[in-house]
Short mmCIF file of C-alpha atoms and ligand atoms in Angstrom, two decimals:
data_model
loop_
_atom_site.label_atom_id
_atom_site.label_comp_id
_atom_site.label_asym_id
_atom_site.label_seq_id
_atom_site.Cartn_x
_atom_site.Cartn_y
_atom_site.Cartn_z
CA MET A 1 -18.49 28.21 3.02
CA ASN A 2 -15.91 31.01 3.00
CA GLN A 3 -12.29 30.39 3.80
CA LYS A 4 -12.51 31.73 7.35
CA THR A 5 -15.46 29.46 8.22
CA MET A 6 -13.66 26.55 6.59
CA THR A 7 -10.55 27.19 8.68
CA ARG A 8 -12.67 27.26 11.82
CA THR A 9 -14.45 24.06 10.78
CA LEU A 10 -11.14 22.34 10.18
CA ALA A 11 -9.81 23.47 13.54
CA ASP A 12 -12.95 22.08 15.22
CA LEU A 13 -12.80 18.70 13.46
CA ARG A 14 -11.55 16.27 16.05
CA LYS A 15 -12.42 12.82 17.25
CA ASP A 16 -11.56 11.14 20.50
CA TYR A 17 -10.38 7.55 20.01
CA THR A 18 -11.96 5.24 22.54
CA LEU A 19 -12.34 1.77 21.02
CA GLN A 20 -9.46 -0.22 22.47
CA GLY A 21 -5.80 -0.31 23.47
CA LEU A 22 -2.68 -2.14 22.36
CA SER A 23 -0.43 -3.41 25.14
CA GLU A 24 2.95 -5.11 25.07
CA THR A 25 1.36 -8.24 26.52
CA ASP A 26 -1.35 -8.38 23.83
CA ALA A 27 0.96 -7.69 20.90
CA ASN A 28 2.37 -10.73 19.12
CA PRO A 29 6.20 -10.84 19.23
CA ASN A 30 6.18 -11.42 15.46
CA PRO A 31 5.03 -8.25 13.61
CA PHE A 32 3.82 -10.25 10.59
CA ILE A 33 1.47 -12.21 12.84
CA GLN A 34 0.41 -8.97 14.54
CA PHE A 35 -0.28 -7.49 11.08
CA GLN A 36 -2.24 -10.58 10.10
CA ILE A 37 -4.39 -10.29 13.25
CA TRP A 38 -5.18 -6.63 12.58
CA PHE A 39 -5.74 -7.25 8.87
CA GLN A 40 -8.18 -10.05 9.62
CA GLN A 41 -10.02 -7.75 12.02
CA ALA A 42 -10.16 -5.07 9.29
CA LEU A 43 -11.64 -7.68 6.91
CA ALA A 44 -14.13 -8.87 9.54
CA ALA A 45 -15.20 -5.26 10.16
CA GLN A 46 -15.95 -5.05 6.41
CA LEU A 47 -13.94 -1.88 5.98
CA PRO A 48 -13.96 -0.50 2.45
CA GLU A 49 -10.69 -1.53 0.73
CA PRO A 50 -8.77 -2.55 3.87
CA ASN A 51 -5.82 -3.42 1.61
CA ALA A 52 -5.48 0.18 0.35
CA MET A 53 -2.22 1.68 1.56
CA THR A 54 -0.21 4.81 0.94
CA ILE A 55 3.28 4.20 -0.37
CA ALA A 56 5.89 6.90 -0.22
CA THR A 57 8.99 6.71 -2.38
CA ALA A 58 11.68 9.29 -3.05
CA THR A 59 14.15 10.38 -5.68
CA PRO A 60 17.81 9.68 -4.90
CA ASP A 61 18.18 13.33 -3.79
CA GLY A 62 15.32 12.91 -1.33
CA LYS A 63 12.26 14.45 -3.00
CA PRO A 64 9.35 12.38 -1.67
CA THR A 65 6.12 11.41 -3.45
CA ALA A 66 3.21 9.35 -2.12
CA ARG A 67 0.14 7.64 -3.57
CA MET A 68 -2.28 4.82 -2.79
CA VAL A 69 -1.76 1.25 -3.98
CA LEU A 70 -3.37 -2.08 -3.07
CA LEU A 71 -1.66 -4.69 -0.92
CA LYS A 72 -1.96 -7.96 -2.85
CA ASP A 73 0.09 -10.37 -0.75
CA PHE A 74 2.05 -10.47 2.47
CA ASP A 75 4.09 -13.02 4.38
CA GLU A 76 7.32 -13.07 6.36
CA ARG A 77 9.19 -11.87 3.26
CA GLY A 78 7.24 -8.61 3.03
CA PHE A 79 4.31 -6.67 1.58
CA VAL A 80 3.53 -6.94 -2.14
CA PHE A 81 1.80 -4.55 -4.55
CA PHE A 82 1.65 -4.46 -8.35
CA THR A 83 2.29 -1.57 -10.66
CA ASN A 84 3.91 -0.30 -13.83
CA TYR A 85 7.69 -0.46 -13.40
CA ASN A 86 8.05 2.61 -15.68
CA SER A 87 5.71 4.74 -13.56
CA GLN A 88 6.99 7.55 -11.39
CA LYS A 89 7.10 5.27 -8.34
CA GLY A 90 8.71 2.49 -10.40
CA GLN A 91 11.48 4.80 -11.58
CA GLN A 92 12.07 6.14 -8.09
CA ILE A 93 12.28 2.63 -6.65
CA ALA A 94 14.74 1.60 -9.41
CA LYS A 95 17.11 4.38 -8.35
CA ASN A 96 16.34 4.45 -4.62
CA PRO A 97 14.86 1.13 -3.45
CA GLN A 98 13.36 2.40 -0.19
CA ALA A 99 9.72 2.91 0.67
CA ALA A 100 7.29 3.67 3.47
CA LEU A 101 3.77 2.22 3.65
CA VAL A 102 0.84 3.50 5.70
CA PHE A 103 -2.50 1.81 6.37
CA TRP A 104 -5.29 3.80 8.06
CA TRP A 105 -8.26 1.75 9.26
CA ALA A 106 -10.44 4.61 10.51
CA GLU A 107 -13.30 2.51 11.86
CA LEU A 108 -10.86 0.57 14.04
CA GLU A 109 -8.87 3.73 14.96
CA ARG A 110 -5.70 1.98 13.78
CA GLN A 111 -2.69 2.93 11.74
CA VAL A 112 0.15 0.67 10.60
CA ARG A 113 3.41 2.15 9.28
CA ILE A 114 6.02 0.04 7.51
CA THR A 115 9.43 1.09 6.23
CA GLY A 116 11.95 -0.99 4.38
CA HIS A 117 13.72 -1.68 1.15
CA VAL A 118 12.01 -2.71 -2.05
CA GLU A 119 12.66 -5.55 -4.46
CA LYS A 120 10.84 -6.78 -7.54
CA VAL A 121 8.92 -10.01 -6.95
CA SER A 122 9.82 -12.98 -9.18
CA GLU A 123 8.61 -13.05 -12.79
CA GLN A 124 6.54 -16.07 -11.83
CA GLU A 125 4.75 -14.22 -9.02
CA SER A 126 3.99 -11.31 -11.36
CA ASP A 127 2.75 -13.69 -14.08
CA GLU A 128 0.51 -15.55 -11.66
CA TYR A 129 -1.07 -12.40 -10.28
CA PHE A 130 -1.41 -10.80 -13.73
CA GLN A 131 -3.25 -13.84 -15.08
CA SER A 132 -5.62 -13.76 -12.10
CA ARG A 133 -6.80 -10.24 -13.04
CA PRO A 134 -9.99 -9.66 -15.03
CA PHE A 135 -9.55 -9.44 -18.84
CA ASP A 136 -10.15 -5.68 -18.95
CA SER A 137 -7.63 -4.99 -16.17
CA ARG A 138 -5.03 -6.98 -18.08
CA LEU A 139 -5.73 -4.85 -21.15
CA GLY A 140 -5.59 -1.73 -18.97
CA ALA A 141 -2.00 -2.58 -18.05
CA TRP A 142 -1.13 -2.56 -21.77
CA ALA A 143 -3.20 0.54 -22.53
CA SER A 144 -1.74 2.75 -19.82
CA HIS A 145 1.77 4.17 -19.97
CA GLN A 146 1.34 4.99 -16.32
CA SER A 147 2.45 8.46 -15.14
CA GLU A 148 3.20 9.73 -18.67
CA VAL A 149 1.40 12.81 -19.98
CA ILE A 150 -1.44 11.84 -22.33
CA GLY A 151 -3.14 14.06 -24.93
CA SER A 152 -6.74 13.20 -24.08
CA ARG A 153 -9.13 10.69 -22.55
CA GLU A 154 -10.08 9.61 -26.10
CA GLU A 155 -6.50 8.58 -26.83
CA LEU A 156 -6.55 6.20 -23.86
CA GLU A 157 -9.96 4.77 -24.76
CA GLN A 158 -8.94 4.25 -28.38
CA ARG A 159 -5.85 2.36 -27.33
CA PHE A 160 -8.00 0.23 -25.03
CA GLN A 161 -10.49 -0.55 -27.81
CA GLN A 162 -7.69 -1.54 -30.18
CA LEU A 163 -6.38 -3.92 -27.54
CA GLN A 164 -9.87 -5.36 -26.99
CA ALA A 165 -10.07 -6.11 -30.72
CA LYS A 166 -6.52 -7.49 -30.82
CA TYR A 167 -6.92 -9.89 -27.91
CA ASN A 168 -10.64 -10.60 -28.37
CA ASN A 169 -10.95 -12.48 -25.08
CA GLN A 170 -7.82 -14.52 -25.72
CA GLU A 171 -4.88 -14.86 -23.39
CA VAL A 172 -3.23 -11.51 -22.62
CA PRO A 173 0.50 -11.74 -21.81
CA ARG A 174 1.90 -9.67 -18.95
CA PRO A 175 3.58 -6.50 -20.22
CA PRO A 176 7.33 -6.69 -19.50
CA TYR A 177 7.11 -3.33 -17.68
CA TRP A 178 4.35 -4.44 -15.29
CA GLY A 179 4.76 -6.48 -12.12
CA GLY A 180 5.08 -6.65 -8.36
CA PHE A 181 7.27 -5.00 -5.79
CA ARG A 182 7.88 -6.38 -2.31
CA VAL A 183 8.54 -3.99 0.58
CA ILE A 184 10.85 -5.88 2.95
CA PRO A 185 10.33 -4.25 6.32
CA THR A 186 12.98 -3.14 8.76
CA GLU A 187 10.41 -1.32 10.95
CA ILE A 188 6.69 -1.84 11.54
CA GLU A 189 4.71 0.40 13.87
CA PHE A 190 1.22 -0.41 15.15
CA TRP A 191 -0.79 2.61 16.31
CA GLN A 192 -4.02 2.38 18.24
CA GLY A 193 -5.92 5.60 18.92
CA ARG A 194 -6.65 6.26 22.61
CA PRO A 195 -8.52 8.99 24.55
CA SER A 196 -6.88 12.38 25.15
CA ARG A 197 -4.37 11.77 22.33
CA LEU A 198 -2.51 9.28 24.57
CA HIS A 199 -2.33 6.74 21.78
CA ASP A 200 -0.59 3.37 21.93
CA ARG A 201 2.39 3.02 19.57
CA LEU A 202 4.43 -0.17 19.39
CA LEU A 203 7.45 -0.08 17.10
CA TYR A 204 9.01 -3.35 15.91
CA THR A 205 12.58 -3.03 14.64
CA ARG A 206 14.32 -5.88 12.84
CA LEU A 207 17.67 -6.81 14.45
CA GLN A 208 20.72 -8.19 12.63
CA ASP A 209 19.89 -11.78 13.63
CA GLY A 210 16.41 -11.41 12.10
CA SER A 211 14.57 -11.18 15.43
CA TRP A 212 12.38 -8.17 16.30
CA LYS A 213 12.75 -5.68 19.12
CA ILE A 214 9.55 -4.03 20.40
CA GLN A 215 9.55 -0.53 21.88
CA ARG A 216 6.73 1.73 22.99
CA LEU A 217 6.85 5.20 21.45
CA SER A 218 5.40 8.33 22.93
CA PRO A 219 2.24 9.34 21.08
C1 FMN B 301 -7.48 3.03 -3.61
C2 FMN B 301 -6.44 3.11 -4.70
C3 FMN B 301 -5.73 1.97 -5.05
C4 FMN B 301 -4.75 2.02 -6.04
N1 FMN B 301 -4.04 0.89 -6.31
C5 FMN B 301 -3.01 0.94 -7.20
C6 FMN B 301 -2.16 -0.20 -7.40
O1 FMN B 301 -2.31 -1.26 -6.75
N2 FMN B 301 -1.16 -0.08 -8.30
C7 FMN B 301 -0.93 1.08 -9.00
O2 FMN B 301 0.00 1.11 -9.81
N3 FMN B 301 -1.70 2.17 -8.81
C8 FMN B 301 -2.73 2.14 -7.94
N4 FMN B 301 -3.51 3.26 -7.72
C9 FMN B 301 -3.19 4.49 -8.47
C10 FMN B 301 -2.01 5.20 -7.78
O3 FMN B 301 -2.46 5.88 -6.62
C11 FMN B 301 -1.28 6.19 -8.72
O4 FMN B 301 -2.19 7.11 -9.26
C12 FMN B 301 -0.55 5.49 -9.86
O5 FMN B 301 0.03 4.27 -9.45
C13 FMN B 301 0.54 6.39 -10.44
O6 FMN B 301 1.44 6.76 -9.42
P1 FMN B 301 2.91 7.30 -9.75
O7 FMN B 301 2.77 8.26 -10.88
O8 FMN B 301 3.38 7.96 -8.50
O9 FMN B 301 3.78 6.11 -10.10
C14 FMN B 301 -4.50 3.24 -6.73
C15 FMN B 301 -5.23 4.38 -6.38
C16 FMN B 301 -6.18 4.32 -5.38
C17 FMN B 301 -6.92 5.58 -5.02
#
């Protein structure tokens, strides 16, 4: 396919969203409950990796970066993922503890956007989750100096093999630089695709007293 055909193909790629709507009367007044309802529906629909989400972070001077991570826990405190605290995202969060999350559940024609500030989860929460991971994933956390330049694939595999020999199926401690972050939302937007691009968008904003205001946004 040449570039011109590709451009035309891209311009012609479009899908009308027709599955369902989201009304103010249907939406739960508590956005965490609303998220739980949609997440359960994503699970029931057997979507591939429904807990995969994009997280955007930024340097203190506002240069944004984004990547996928996996949601591993959520409750009224916020949305938790695990990573290497020394990674690019970890360093950005340390200096500028703000983030935006995006879920896209294509088969349900739904998007959820979350913005808020970020805190580390407790050491205990990180330990508990780390110990629940498979042996090789625990070693992977030690083997990978995430986001640093590495000389070759072999270097990584050698480090991994050395760790396999060292720990030999014994208990692997959590690396001090590895753990969870919690995104504590100030805004959560639920987006349901609708025909003719007249989508439903309900934005929940956290008020000073901890309650949530719901507003409909223009699509
Ligand atoms: C579906 C998917 C899930 C991922 N989950 C995680 C995760 O939970 N934690 C993580 O650190 N990286 C995860 N990654 C890798 C990140 O996208 C990214 O490559 C890595 O964290 C380094 O990002 P950074 O250099 O911006 O810090 C995932 C990637 C994909 C495609």
